[in-house]
Amino acid sequence: MPPDTGHYEIESERLLGVLGDRVRTLRAHRRMTRKVLARDSGVSERYLAQLEHGQGNISVVLLARVAAALRTEPSDLLQTRERQTAEEVLIADLLRELSPDTHKAFLQILSENFSVPVESRRRIALIGLRGAGKTSQGKLLAGHLDIPFVHLGGEIEKLAGMSASEIFSLSGQTGYRRLEEKALMQTLKRYDRCVVETGGSIVTDPKLLNTLLTTCFVVWLYARPEEYMRRLTEEGDVRPMENLSDAMSDLRRILSERDELYSKAHASIDTSDKSIDECVAELIQLTPKGINNNMTELVEA
Protein backbone atom coordinates (compact mmCIF):
# COMPACT_ATOMS: atom_id res chain seq x y z
CA MET A 1 0.00 0.00 0.00
CA PRO A 2 1.57 3.32 -1.06
CA PRO A 3 2.16 5.89 1.70
CA ASP A 4 -0.37 8.68 2.14
CA THR A 5 1.33 11.84 0.85
CA GLY A 6 -1.70 14.08 1.26
CA HIS A 7 -0.36 15.75 4.40
CA TYR A 8 2.93 16.63 2.72
CA GLU A 9 1.14 18.06 -0.31
CA ILE A 10 -1.01 20.29 1.90
CA GLU A 11 2.04 21.46 3.85
CA SER A 12 3.91 22.15 0.61
CA GLU A 13 1.03 24.25 -0.68
CA ARG A 14 0.92 26.20 2.57
CA LEU A 15 4.67 26.84 2.52
CA LEU A 16 4.58 28.00 -1.10
CA GLY A 17 1.68 30.29 -0.23
CA VAL A 18 3.61 31.83 2.68
CA LEU A 19 6.67 32.22 0.45
CA GLY A 20 4.62 33.93 -2.25
CA ASP A 21 3.07 36.31 0.27
CA ARG A 22 6.49 37.19 1.70
CA VAL A 23 7.96 37.94 -1.73
CA ARG A 24 4.97 40.04 -2.72
CA THR A 25 4.92 41.93 0.61
CA LEU A 26 8.65 42.67 0.55
CA ARG A 27 8.52 43.74 -3.09
CA ALA A 28 5.72 46.18 -2.24
CA HIS A 29 7.63 47.40 0.80
CA ARG A 30 10.67 48.07 -1.39
CA ARG A 31 8.40 49.76 -3.93
CA MET A 32 9.74 47.49 -6.63
CA THR A 33 7.77 46.50 -9.68
CA ARG A 34 7.88 42.87 -10.68
CA LYS A 35 9.85 43.95 -13.74
CA VAL A 36 12.55 45.54 -11.57
CA LEU A 37 12.71 42.45 -9.32
CA ALA A 38 13.06 40.27 -12.41
CA ARG A 39 15.89 42.44 -13.68
CA ASP A 40 17.75 42.51 -10.36
CA SER A 41 17.34 38.80 -9.62
CA GLY A 42 17.65 37.37 -13.11
CA VAL A 43 14.37 35.49 -12.61
CA SER A 44 11.69 35.97 -15.26
CA GLU A 45 8.58 38.05 -14.55
CA ARG A 46 6.40 35.08 -15.45
CA TYR A 47 8.14 32.87 -12.91
CA LEU A 48 7.95 35.59 -10.26
CA ALA A 49 4.21 35.93 -10.86
CA GLN A 50 3.80 32.20 -10.29
CA LEU A 51 5.97 32.42 -7.18
CA GLU A 52 3.92 35.25 -5.69
CA HIS A 53 0.73 33.27 -6.25
CA GLY A 54 2.10 30.24 -4.44
CA GLN A 55 2.62 28.20 -7.58
CA GLY A 56 6.38 28.44 -8.11
CA ASN A 57 8.35 25.43 -6.88
CA ILE A 58 11.49 27.54 -6.76
CA SER A 59 15.00 26.13 -6.42
CA VAL A 60 17.33 27.15 -3.60
CA VAL A 61 19.64 28.94 -6.05
CA LEU A 62 16.84 31.04 -7.55
CA LEU A 63 15.40 31.74 -4.09
CA ALA A 64 18.78 33.10 -2.99
CA ARG A 65 18.84 35.41 -6.02
CA VAL A 66 15.33 36.70 -5.31
CA ALA A 67 16.22 37.24 -1.64
CA ALA A 68 19.38 39.15 -2.58
CA ALA A 69 17.41 41.40 -4.94
CA LEU A 70 14.95 42.09 -2.10
CA ARG A 71 17.88 42.83 0.27
CA THR A 72 16.97 40.04 2.65
CA GLU A 73 17.98 36.48 3.47
CA PRO A 74 16.43 33.29 2.00
CA SER A 75 15.53 32.20 5.54
CA ASP A 76 13.43 35.37 5.95
CA LEU A 77 11.37 34.40 2.93
CA LEU A 78 10.81 30.90 4.29
CA GLN A 79 9.67 31.81 7.79
CA THR A 80 6.54 29.87 8.72
CA ARG A 81 4.63 32.83 10.15
CA GLU A 82 2.00 33.75 7.62
CA ARG A 83 1.91 37.43 8.50
CA GLN A 84 4.57 39.96 9.43
CA THR A 85 3.77 43.50 10.45
CA ALA A 86 5.26 46.47 8.66
CA GLU A 87 7.09 47.35 11.88
CA GLU A 88 8.73 43.92 12.00
CA VAL A 89 9.89 44.33 8.41
CA LEU A 90 11.34 47.76 9.19
CA ILE A 91 13.13 46.49 12.30
CA ALA A 92 14.62 43.58 10.35
CA ASP A 93 15.77 45.97 7.63
CA LEU A 94 17.35 48.27 10.20
CA LEU A 95 19.22 45.41 11.84
CA ARG A 96 20.64 44.31 8.52
CA GLU A 97 22.05 47.79 7.98
CA LEU A 98 23.73 47.96 11.40
CA SER A 99 27.25 46.73 12.07
CA PRO A 100 27.82 43.73 14.40
CA ASP A 101 29.18 46.09 17.07
CA THR A 102 26.01 48.16 16.91
CA HIS A 103 23.84 45.05 17.31
CA LYS A 104 25.07 44.70 20.90
CA ALA A 105 24.11 48.28 21.75
CA PHE A 106 20.76 47.83 19.99
CA LEU A 107 20.01 44.68 22.02
CA GLN A 108 21.01 46.47 25.22
CA ILE A 109 18.61 49.34 24.51
CA LEU A 110 15.75 46.95 23.77
CA SER A 111 16.50 44.89 26.87
CA GLU A 112 16.70 47.84 29.24
CA ASN A 113 13.62 49.64 27.94
CA PHE A 114 11.19 46.93 26.90
CA SER A 115 11.89 43.31 27.82
CA VAL A 116 13.93 43.26 30.98
CA PRO A 117 12.52 44.13 34.41
CA VAL A 118 14.91 45.82 36.83
CA GLU A 119 15.05 42.81 39.13
CA SER A 120 16.47 40.59 36.38
CA ARG A 121 19.79 42.39 36.67
CA ARG A 122 20.09 40.90 40.13
CA ARG A 123 21.17 37.66 38.54
CA ILE A 124 24.80 37.29 37.50
CA ALA A 125 25.77 34.77 34.81
CA LEU A 126 29.41 33.76 34.41
CA ILE A 127 30.42 32.58 30.95
CA GLY A 128 33.73 31.34 29.59
CA LEU A 129 35.72 28.18 28.95
CA ARG A 130 36.42 25.55 31.58
CA GLY A 131 39.45 26.67 33.55
CA ALA A 132 38.50 30.35 33.53
CA GLY A 133 37.62 30.27 37.23
CA LYS A 134 33.82 30.35 37.00
CA THR A 135 33.25 27.85 39.80
CA SER A 136 35.67 29.19 42.41
CA GLN A 137 34.95 32.85 41.71
CA GLY A 138 31.22 32.30 41.35
CA LYS A 139 30.94 30.60 44.73
CA LEU A 140 32.92 33.34 46.46
CA LEU A 141 30.92 36.08 44.76
CA ALA A 142 27.64 34.42 45.75
CA GLY A 143 28.92 34.14 49.31
CA HIS A 144 29.85 37.83 49.40
CA LEU A 145 26.43 38.81 48.11
CA ASP A 146 24.60 36.24 50.24
CA ILE A 147 22.71 34.87 47.25
CA PRO A 148 22.49 31.32 45.81
CA PHE A 149 25.19 29.89 43.56
CA VAL A 150 23.87 27.69 40.74
CA HIS A 151 26.12 25.33 38.79
CA LEU A 152 24.04 24.89 35.64
CA GLY A 153 25.87 21.71 34.66
CA GLY A 154 24.80 20.14 37.95
CA GLU A 155 21.19 21.18 37.38
CA ILE A 156 21.29 19.55 33.94
CA GLU A 157 22.54 16.28 35.43
CA LYS A 158 19.80 16.40 38.09
CA LEU A 159 17.13 16.80 35.41
CA ALA A 160 18.51 13.91 33.39
CA GLY A 161 19.34 11.68 36.33
CA MET A 162 22.72 10.92 34.78
CA SER A 163 26.13 12.45 34.15
CA ALA A 164 26.87 14.86 31.32
CA SER A 165 28.94 12.23 29.50
CA GLU A 166 26.00 9.82 29.64
CA ILE A 167 23.65 12.50 28.31
CA PHE A 168 25.93 13.13 25.34
CA SER A 169 26.32 9.40 24.76
CA LEU A 170 22.57 8.75 24.74
CA SER A 171 21.12 11.99 23.34
CA GLY A 172 24.02 13.85 21.74
CA GLN A 173 24.48 17.61 21.61
CA THR A 174 20.80 18.19 20.77
CA GLY A 175 19.57 16.34 23.83
CA TYR A 176 22.05 18.07 26.11
CA ARG A 177 21.13 21.50 24.75
CA ARG A 178 17.44 20.79 25.33
CA LEU A 179 18.14 19.93 28.97
CA GLU A 180 20.41 22.96 29.30
CA GLU A 181 17.60 25.25 28.18
CA LYS A 182 15.16 23.63 30.61
CA ALA A 183 17.64 23.90 33.48
CA LEU A 184 18.32 27.56 32.72
CA MET A 185 14.63 28.44 32.54
CA GLN A 186 13.93 26.65 35.82
CA THR A 187 16.81 28.50 37.47
CA LEU A 188 15.58 31.88 36.25
CA LYS A 189 12.08 31.07 37.48
CA ARG A 190 13.31 29.86 40.87
CA TYR A 191 15.74 32.67 41.69
CA ASP A 192 15.38 36.41 41.18
CA ARG A 193 18.90 36.83 42.63
CA CYS A 194 21.68 34.33 42.07
CA VAL A 195 25.07 33.67 40.52
CA VAL A 196 24.86 31.19 37.63
CA GLU A 197 27.89 29.30 36.37
CA THR A 198 27.22 28.27 32.77
CA GLY A 199 28.86 25.73 30.49
CA GLY A 200 31.58 26.87 28.12
CA SER A 201 29.56 26.19 24.97
CA ILE A 202 26.29 27.82 26.02
CA VAL A 203 27.15 30.91 23.97
CA THR A 204 27.02 28.86 20.76
CA ASP A 205 23.25 28.55 21.14
CA PRO A 206 21.77 31.92 20.06
CA LYS A 207 18.56 31.44 22.03
CA LEU A 208 20.33 30.60 25.28
CA LEU A 209 22.87 33.40 24.85
CA ASN A 210 20.09 35.91 24.26
CA THR A 211 18.23 34.58 27.31
CA LEU A 212 21.29 35.19 29.46
CA LEU A 213 21.85 38.66 28.06
CA THR A 214 18.25 39.69 28.67
CA THR A 215 17.78 38.19 32.15
CA CYS A 216 21.21 38.41 33.77
CA PHE A 217 24.24 40.61 34.15
CA VAL A 218 26.66 38.53 32.09
CA VAL A 219 30.38 38.48 32.86
CA TRP A 220 32.93 36.74 30.63
CA LEU A 221 35.86 35.26 32.54
CA TYR A 222 38.84 34.44 30.34
CA ALA A 223 42.58 33.80 30.41
CA ARG A 224 45.51 33.16 28.11
CA PRO A 225 45.52 29.68 26.50
CA GLU A 226 48.63 28.71 28.48
CA GLU A 227 46.89 29.73 31.68
CA TYR A 228 43.85 27.58 30.86
CA MET A 229 46.10 24.58 30.30
CA ARG A 230 48.03 25.13 33.52
CA ARG A 231 44.86 25.37 35.60
CA LEU A 232 43.32 22.26 34.08
CA THR A 233 46.47 20.31 34.82
CA GLU A 234 46.59 21.55 38.42
CA GLU A 235 42.94 20.53 38.84
CA GLY A 236 43.94 16.98 37.93
CA ASP A 237 42.53 17.00 34.40
CA VAL A 238 45.41 15.40 32.51
CA ARG A 239 43.51 14.89 29.27
CA PRO A 240 44.85 18.05 27.59
CA MET A 241 48.41 16.97 28.38
CA GLU A 242 48.14 13.68 26.48
CA ASN A 243 49.00 15.63 23.35
CA LEU A 244 49.91 19.15 24.38
CA SER A 245 50.49 20.46 20.86
CA ASP A 246 47.10 19.30 19.57
CA ALA A 247 45.33 20.40 22.76
CA MET A 248 46.77 23.91 22.56
CA SER A 249 45.87 24.14 18.89
CA ASP A 250 42.28 23.07 19.61
CA LEU A 251 42.05 25.48 22.53
CA ARG A 252 43.21 28.43 20.43
CA ARG A 253 40.74 27.47 17.70
CA ILE A 254 37.82 27.30 20.14
CA LEU A 255 38.78 30.64 21.66
CA SER A 256 38.97 32.21 18.21
CA GLU A 257 35.60 30.77 17.17
CA ARG A 258 33.82 31.86 20.34
CA ASP A 259 35.57 35.16 21.00
CA GLU A 260 32.87 37.20 19.25
CA LEU A 261 30.13 35.35 21.15
CA TYR A 262 31.79 35.68 24.55
CA SER A 263 32.42 39.38 23.90
CA LYS A 264 28.66 40.00 23.88
CA ALA A 265 28.82 39.84 27.68
CA HIS A 266 28.05 43.01 29.61
CA ALA A 267 31.49 42.89 31.23
CA SER A 268 34.65 40.80 31.08
CA ILE A 269 37.61 39.99 33.33
CA ASP A 270 41.02 38.72 32.26
CA THR A 271 41.88 36.29 35.06
CA SER A 272 45.45 35.62 33.85
CA ASP A 273 48.15 36.09 36.51
CA LYS A 274 45.58 37.06 39.14
CA SER A 275 44.61 35.42 42.38
CA ILE A 276 41.04 34.28 42.96
CA ASP A 277 40.57 37.05 45.53
CA GLU A 278 41.72 39.68 43.02
CA CYS A 279 39.28 38.39 40.41
CA VAL A 280 36.41 38.29 42.90
CA ALA A 281 37.19 41.87 43.92
CA GLU A 282 36.86 42.89 40.27
CA LEU A 283 33.58 40.99 40.01
CA ILE A 284 32.22 42.82 43.04
CA GLN A 285 33.16 46.16 41.50
CA LEU A 286 31.35 45.22 38.28
CA THR A 287 28.22 43.85 39.93
CA PRO A 288 25.07 46.02 39.63
CA LYS A 289 24.51 47.87 42.88
CA GLY A 290 20.92 46.72 43.39
CA ILE A 291 21.73 43.04 43.64
CA ASN A 292 22.20 43.06 47.40
CA ASN A 293 21.36 45.39 50.26
CA ASN A 294 24.95 45.18 51.46
CA MET A 295 26.44 45.88 48.05
CA THR A 296 27.82 49.29 48.96
CA GLU A 297 29.53 47.91 52.07
CA LEU A 298 31.06 45.07 50.05
CA VAL A 299 32.52 47.39 47.46
CA GLU A 300 33.92 49.74 50.07
CA ALA A 301 35.36 46.86 52.06
Tab-separated table of C-alpha atoms in Angstrom:
chain	number	residue	atom	x	y	z
A	1	MET	CA	0.000	0.000	0.000
A	2	PRO	CA	1.567	3.316	-1.059
A	3	PRO	CA	2.160	5.893	1.704
A	4	ASP	CA	-0.367	8.680	2.143
A	5	THR	CA	1.330	11.839	0.853
A	6	GLY	CA	-1.699	14.082	1.256
A	7	HIS	CA	-0.360	15.754	4.401
A	8	TYR	CA	2.927	16.632	2.719
A	9	GLU	CA	1.144	18.055	-0.313
A	10	ILE	CA	-1.014	20.286	1.901
A	11	GLU	CA	2.038	21.459	3.854
A	12	SER	CA	3.915	22.155	0.609
A	13	GLU	CA	1.030	24.252	-0.681
A	14	ARG	CA	0.916	26.201	2.573
A	15	LEU	CA	4.669	26.838	2.520
A	16	LEU	CA	4.581	27.997	-1.099
A	17	GLY	CA	1.679	30.285	-0.226
A	18	VAL	CA	3.609	31.829	2.676
A	19	LEU	CA	6.674	32.220	0.447
A	20	GLY	CA	4.620	33.931	-2.247
A	21	ASP	CA	3.068	36.313	0.271
A	22	ARG	CA	6.491	37.190	1.698
A	23	VAL	CA	7.963	37.936	-1.729
A	24	ARG	CA	4.967	40.039	-2.724
A	25	THR	CA	4.923	41.932	0.605
A	26	LEU	CA	8.654	42.668	0.546
A	27	ARG	CA	8.518	43.739	-3.088
A	28	ALA	CA	5.718	46.178	-2.236
A	29	HIS	CA	7.633	47.403	0.804
A	30	ARG	CA	10.672	48.066	-1.387
A	31	ARG	CA	8.404	49.759	-3.927
A	32	MET	CA	9.736	47.486	-6.629
A	33	THR	CA	7.773	46.499	-9.679
A	34	ARG	CA	7.883	42.869	-10.684
A	35	LYS	CA	9.850	43.954	-13.736
A	36	VAL	CA	12.548	45.535	-11.566
A	37	LEU	CA	12.712	42.453	-9.324
A	38	ALA	CA	13.059	40.266	-12.413
A	39	ARG	CA	15.895	42.444	-13.677
A	40	ASP	CA	17.754	42.507	-10.361
A	41	SER	CA	17.335	38.802	-9.622
A	42	GLY	CA	17.645	37.371	-13.112
A	43	VAL	CA	14.370	35.489	-12.610
A	44	SER	CA	11.686	35.970	-15.257
A	45	GLU	CA	8.575	38.054	-14.554
A	46	ARG	CA	6.397	35.081	-15.446
A	47	TYR	CA	8.137	32.866	-12.913
A	48	LEU	CA	7.954	35.593	-10.257
A	49	ALA	CA	4.215	35.927	-10.860
A	50	GLN	CA	3.803	32.201	-10.290
A	51	LEU	CA	5.965	32.415	-7.180
A	52	GLU	CA	3.917	35.253	-5.687
A	53	HIS	CA	0.733	33.266	-6.249
A	54	GLY	CA	2.103	30.239	-4.436
A	55	GLN	CA	2.624	28.202	-7.576
A	56	GLY	CA	6.377	28.442	-8.110
A	57	ASN	CA	8.347	25.435	-6.875
A	58	ILE	CA	11.485	27.544	-6.765
A	59	SER	CA	15.005	26.132	-6.419
A	60	VAL	CA	17.334	27.151	-3.599
A	61	VAL	CA	19.637	28.937	-6.054
A	62	LEU	CA	16.841	31.044	-7.548
A	63	LEU	CA	15.403	31.736	-4.090
A	64	ALA	CA	18.783	33.100	-2.994
A	65	ARG	CA	18.843	35.412	-6.020
A	66	VAL	CA	15.326	36.699	-5.312
A	67	ALA	CA	16.224	37.240	-1.643
A	68	ALA	CA	19.377	39.155	-2.577
A	69	ALA	CA	17.412	41.397	-4.937
A	70	LEU	CA	14.954	42.090	-2.102
A	71	ARG	CA	17.879	42.833	0.266
A	72	THR	CA	16.971	40.045	2.649
A	73	GLU	CA	17.980	36.478	3.473
A	74	PRO	CA	16.432	33.290	2.002
A	75	SER	CA	15.525	32.205	5.542
A	76	ASP	CA	13.429	35.369	5.952
A	77	LEU	CA	11.368	34.396	2.929
A	78	LEU	CA	10.814	30.897	4.295
A	79	GLN	CA	9.665	31.810	7.794
A	80	THR	CA	6.543	29.866	8.725
A	81	ARG	CA	4.633	32.825	10.146
A	82	GLU	CA	2.003	33.747	7.623
A	83	ARG	CA	1.915	37.429	8.500
A	84	GLN	CA	4.574	39.958	9.427
A	85	THR	CA	3.769	43.501	10.451
A	86	ALA	CA	5.262	46.474	8.660
A	87	GLU	CA	7.086	47.349	11.878
A	88	GLU	CA	8.732	43.923	11.995
A	89	VAL	CA	9.889	44.334	8.408
A	90	LEU	CA	11.342	47.760	9.191
A	91	ILE	CA	13.132	46.487	12.304
A	92	ALA	CA	14.615	43.579	10.350
A	93	ASP	CA	15.768	45.975	7.631
A	94	LEU	CA	17.353	48.271	10.204
A	95	LEU	CA	19.223	45.405	11.843
A	96	ARG	CA	20.644	44.313	8.517
A	97	GLU	CA	22.048	47.795	7.976
A	98	LEU	CA	23.731	47.955	11.398
A	99	SER	CA	27.253	46.730	12.071
A	100	PRO	CA	27.821	43.734	14.403
A	101	ASP	CA	29.180	46.092	17.074
A	102	THR	CA	26.008	48.165	16.913
A	103	HIS	CA	23.843	45.053	17.314
A	104	LYS	CA	25.072	44.696	20.902
A	105	ALA	CA	24.106	48.283	21.752
A	106	PHE	CA	20.757	47.829	19.992
A	107	LEU	CA	20.013	44.684	22.021
A	108	GLN	CA	21.011	46.469	25.218
A	109	ILE	CA	18.607	49.341	24.506
A	110	LEU	CA	15.747	46.954	23.771
A	111	SER	CA	16.495	44.894	26.865
A	112	GLU	CA	16.701	47.838	29.239
A	113	ASN	CA	13.624	49.635	27.937
A	114	PHE	CA	11.193	46.930	26.904
A	115	SER	CA	11.894	43.308	27.817
A	116	VAL	CA	13.935	43.256	30.981
A	117	PRO	CA	12.524	44.132	34.411
A	118	VAL	CA	14.906	45.815	36.830
A	119	GLU	CA	15.051	42.807	39.135
A	120	SER	CA	16.471	40.592	36.384
A	121	ARG	CA	19.791	42.393	36.672
A	122	ARG	CA	20.088	40.903	40.134
A	123	ARG	CA	21.173	37.656	38.544
A	124	ILE	CA	24.797	37.286	37.496
A	125	ALA	CA	25.775	34.771	34.813
A	126	LEU	CA	29.406	33.757	34.408
A	127	ILE	CA	30.423	32.577	30.945
A	128	GLY	CA	33.732	31.337	29.586
A	129	LEU	CA	35.721	28.177	28.949
A	130	ARG	CA	36.420	25.546	31.576
A	131	GLY	CA	39.446	26.668	33.554
A	132	ALA	CA	38.501	30.347	33.530
A	133	GLY	CA	37.615	30.265	37.233
A	134	LYS	CA	33.821	30.346	36.999
A	135	THR	CA	33.248	27.845	39.803
A	136	SER	CA	35.671	29.193	42.407
A	137	GLN	CA	34.946	32.849	41.707
A	138	GLY	CA	31.220	32.295	41.346
A	139	LYS	CA	30.938	30.597	44.733
A	140	LEU	CA	32.923	33.338	46.460
A	141	LEU	CA	30.918	36.083	44.760
A	142	ALA	CA	27.643	34.422	45.750
A	143	GLY	CA	28.919	34.143	49.312
A	144	HIS	CA	29.854	37.831	49.398
A	145	LEU	CA	26.425	38.811	48.114
A	146	ASP	CA	24.597	36.236	50.242
A	147	ILE	CA	22.705	34.867	47.253
A	148	PRO	CA	22.487	31.316	45.810
A	149	PHE	CA	25.186	29.889	43.559
A	150	VAL	CA	23.871	27.694	40.735
A	151	HIS	CA	26.118	25.328	38.795
A	152	LEU	CA	24.043	24.895	35.636
A	153	GLY	CA	25.866	21.706	34.659
A	154	GLY	CA	24.796	20.142	37.949
A	155	GLU	CA	21.191	21.183	37.377
A	156	ILE	CA	21.286	19.551	33.939
A	157	GLU	CA	22.544	16.282	35.433
A	158	LYS	CA	19.798	16.398	38.088
A	159	LEU	CA	17.134	16.800	35.412
A	160	ALA	CA	18.511	13.909	33.389
A	161	GLY	CA	19.337	11.678	36.333
A	162	MET	CA	22.719	10.923	34.782
A	163	SER	CA	26.127	12.451	34.145
A	164	ALA	CA	26.874	14.864	31.318
A	165	SER	CA	28.936	12.234	29.505
A	166	GLU	CA	25.998	9.819	29.639
A	167	ILE	CA	23.648	12.503	28.306
A	168	PHE	CA	25.932	13.132	25.338
A	169	SER	CA	26.319	9.399	24.756
A	170	LEU	CA	22.567	8.753	24.743
A	171	SER	CA	21.117	11.990	23.336
A	172	GLY	CA	24.017	13.846	21.743
A	173	GLN	CA	24.475	17.608	21.613
A	174	THR	CA	20.802	18.194	20.774
A	175	GLY	CA	19.567	16.339	23.834
A	176	TYR	CA	22.046	18.071	26.113
A	177	ARG	CA	21.129	21.498	24.749
A	178	ARG	CA	17.443	20.794	25.335
A	179	LEU	CA	18.138	19.933	28.966
A	180	GLU	CA	20.410	22.964	29.296
A	181	GLU	CA	17.597	25.251	28.181
A	182	LYS	CA	15.159	23.630	30.610
A	183	ALA	CA	17.640	23.901	33.484
A	184	LEU	CA	18.324	27.563	32.719
A	185	MET	CA	14.629	28.439	32.536
A	186	GLN	CA	13.928	26.652	35.821
A	187	THR	CA	16.815	28.501	37.467
A	188	LEU	CA	15.576	31.877	36.249
A	189	LYS	CA	12.077	31.068	37.478
A	190	ARG	CA	13.311	29.857	40.867
A	191	TYR	CA	15.740	32.673	41.688
A	192	ASP	CA	15.382	36.406	41.177
A	193	ARG	CA	18.895	36.828	42.634
A	194	CYS	CA	21.677	34.328	42.072
A	195	VAL	CA	25.067	33.673	40.519
A	196	VAL	CA	24.861	31.195	37.632
A	197	GLU	CA	27.890	29.300	36.371
A	198	THR	CA	27.223	28.268	32.771
A	199	GLY	CA	28.862	25.729	30.491
A	200	GLY	CA	31.582	26.873	28.121
A	201	SER	CA	29.562	26.191	24.974
A	202	ILE	CA	26.289	27.820	26.019
A	203	VAL	CA	27.151	30.912	23.970
A	204	THR	CA	27.021	28.863	20.756
A	205	ASP	CA	23.246	28.550	21.141
A	206	PRO	CA	21.775	31.923	20.056
A	207	LYS	CA	18.560	31.443	22.031
A	208	LEU	CA	20.326	30.603	25.285
A	209	LEU	CA	22.866	33.396	24.851
A	210	ASN	CA	20.086	35.907	24.257
A	211	THR	CA	18.230	34.582	27.309
A	212	LEU	CA	21.290	35.185	29.459
A	213	LEU	CA	21.851	38.665	28.057
A	214	THR	CA	18.252	39.693	28.674
A	215	THR	CA	17.780	38.191	32.145
A	216	CYS	CA	21.211	38.412	33.771
A	217	PHE	CA	24.238	40.613	34.150
A	218	VAL	CA	26.660	38.525	32.091
A	219	VAL	CA	30.385	38.476	32.857
A	220	TRP	CA	32.929	36.736	30.630
A	221	LEU	CA	35.863	35.256	32.539
A	222	TYR	CA	38.839	34.443	30.340
A	223	ALA	CA	42.583	33.798	30.412
A	224	ARG	CA	45.515	33.158	28.110
A	225	PRO	CA	45.519	29.679	26.498
A	226	GLU	CA	48.632	28.707	28.478
A	227	GLU	CA	46.886	29.730	31.682
A	228	TYR	CA	43.847	27.581	30.860
A	229	MET	CA	46.098	24.582	30.296
A	230	ARG	CA	48.032	25.126	33.523
A	231	ARG	CA	44.862	25.372	35.597
A	232	LEU	CA	43.316	22.261	34.078
A	233	THR	CA	46.474	20.310	34.816
A	234	GLU	CA	46.587	21.546	38.423
A	235	GLU	CA	42.943	20.527	38.840
A	236	GLY	CA	43.936	16.982	37.927
A	237	ASP	CA	42.529	17.002	34.397
A	238	VAL	CA	45.408	15.401	32.505
A	239	ARG	CA	43.508	14.894	29.267
A	240	PRO	CA	44.846	18.055	27.592
A	241	MET	CA	48.407	16.974	28.384
A	242	GLU	CA	48.138	13.683	26.480
A	243	ASN	CA	48.996	15.625	23.351
A	244	LEU	CA	49.906	19.151	24.382
A	245	SER	CA	50.485	20.456	20.865
A	246	ASP	CA	47.098	19.302	19.570
A	247	ALA	CA	45.333	20.404	22.759
A	248	MET	CA	46.771	23.912	22.561
A	249	SER	CA	45.865	24.141	18.890
A	250	ASP	CA	42.280	23.065	19.613
A	251	LEU	CA	42.052	25.482	22.527
A	252	ARG	CA	43.213	28.433	20.432
A	253	ARG	CA	40.741	27.473	17.698
A	254	ILE	CA	37.821	27.301	20.136
A	255	LEU	CA	38.780	30.643	21.660
A	256	SER	CA	38.969	32.207	18.210
A	257	GLU	CA	35.602	30.771	17.168
A	258	ARG	CA	33.816	31.858	20.340
A	259	ASP	CA	35.565	35.164	21.003
A	260	GLU	CA	32.866	37.202	19.248
A	261	LEU	CA	30.126	35.345	21.149
A	262	TYR	CA	31.791	35.684	24.545
A	263	SER	CA	32.422	39.381	23.897
A	264	LYS	CA	28.662	40.003	23.884
A	265	ALA	CA	28.822	39.839	27.684
A	266	HIS	CA	28.048	43.006	29.606
A	267	ALA	CA	31.488	42.887	31.232
A	268	SER	CA	34.651	40.804	31.083
A	269	ILE	CA	37.609	39.994	33.329
A	270	ASP	CA	41.015	38.718	32.261
A	271	THR	CA	41.884	36.294	35.056
A	272	SER	CA	45.450	35.616	33.854
A	273	ASP	CA	48.155	36.085	36.512
A	274	LYS	CA	45.575	37.064	39.137
A	275	SER	CA	44.607	35.417	42.384
A	276	ILE	CA	41.040	34.275	42.961
A	277	ASP	CA	40.565	37.047	45.529
A	278	GLU	CA	41.718	39.677	43.024
A	279	CYS	CA	39.278	38.394	40.409
A	280	VAL	CA	36.406	38.293	42.895
A	281	ALA	CA	37.189	41.871	43.923
A	282	GLU	CA	36.859	42.889	40.267
A	283	LEU	CA	33.582	40.987	40.011
A	284	ILE	CA	32.219	42.817	43.042
A	285	GLN	CA	33.163	46.161	41.502
A	286	LEU	CA	31.351	45.224	38.277
A	287	THR	CA	28.217	43.847	39.934
A	288	PRO	CA	25.074	46.015	39.626
A	289	LYS	CA	24.511	47.873	42.880
A	290	GLY	CA	20.917	46.720	43.392
A	291	ILE	CA	21.726	43.038	43.637
A	292	ASN	CA	22.204	43.060	47.400
A	293	ASN	CA	21.360	45.392	50.260
A	294	ASN	CA	24.948	45.182	51.464
A	295	MET	CA	26.436	45.882	48.046
A	296	THR	CA	27.821	49.292	48.964
A	297	GLU	CA	29.528	47.910	52.065
A	298	LEU	CA	31.062	45.065	50.046
A	299	VAL	CA	32.523	47.389	47.460
A	300	GLU	CA	33.923	49.742	50.071
A	301	ALA	CA	35.359	46.857	52.061
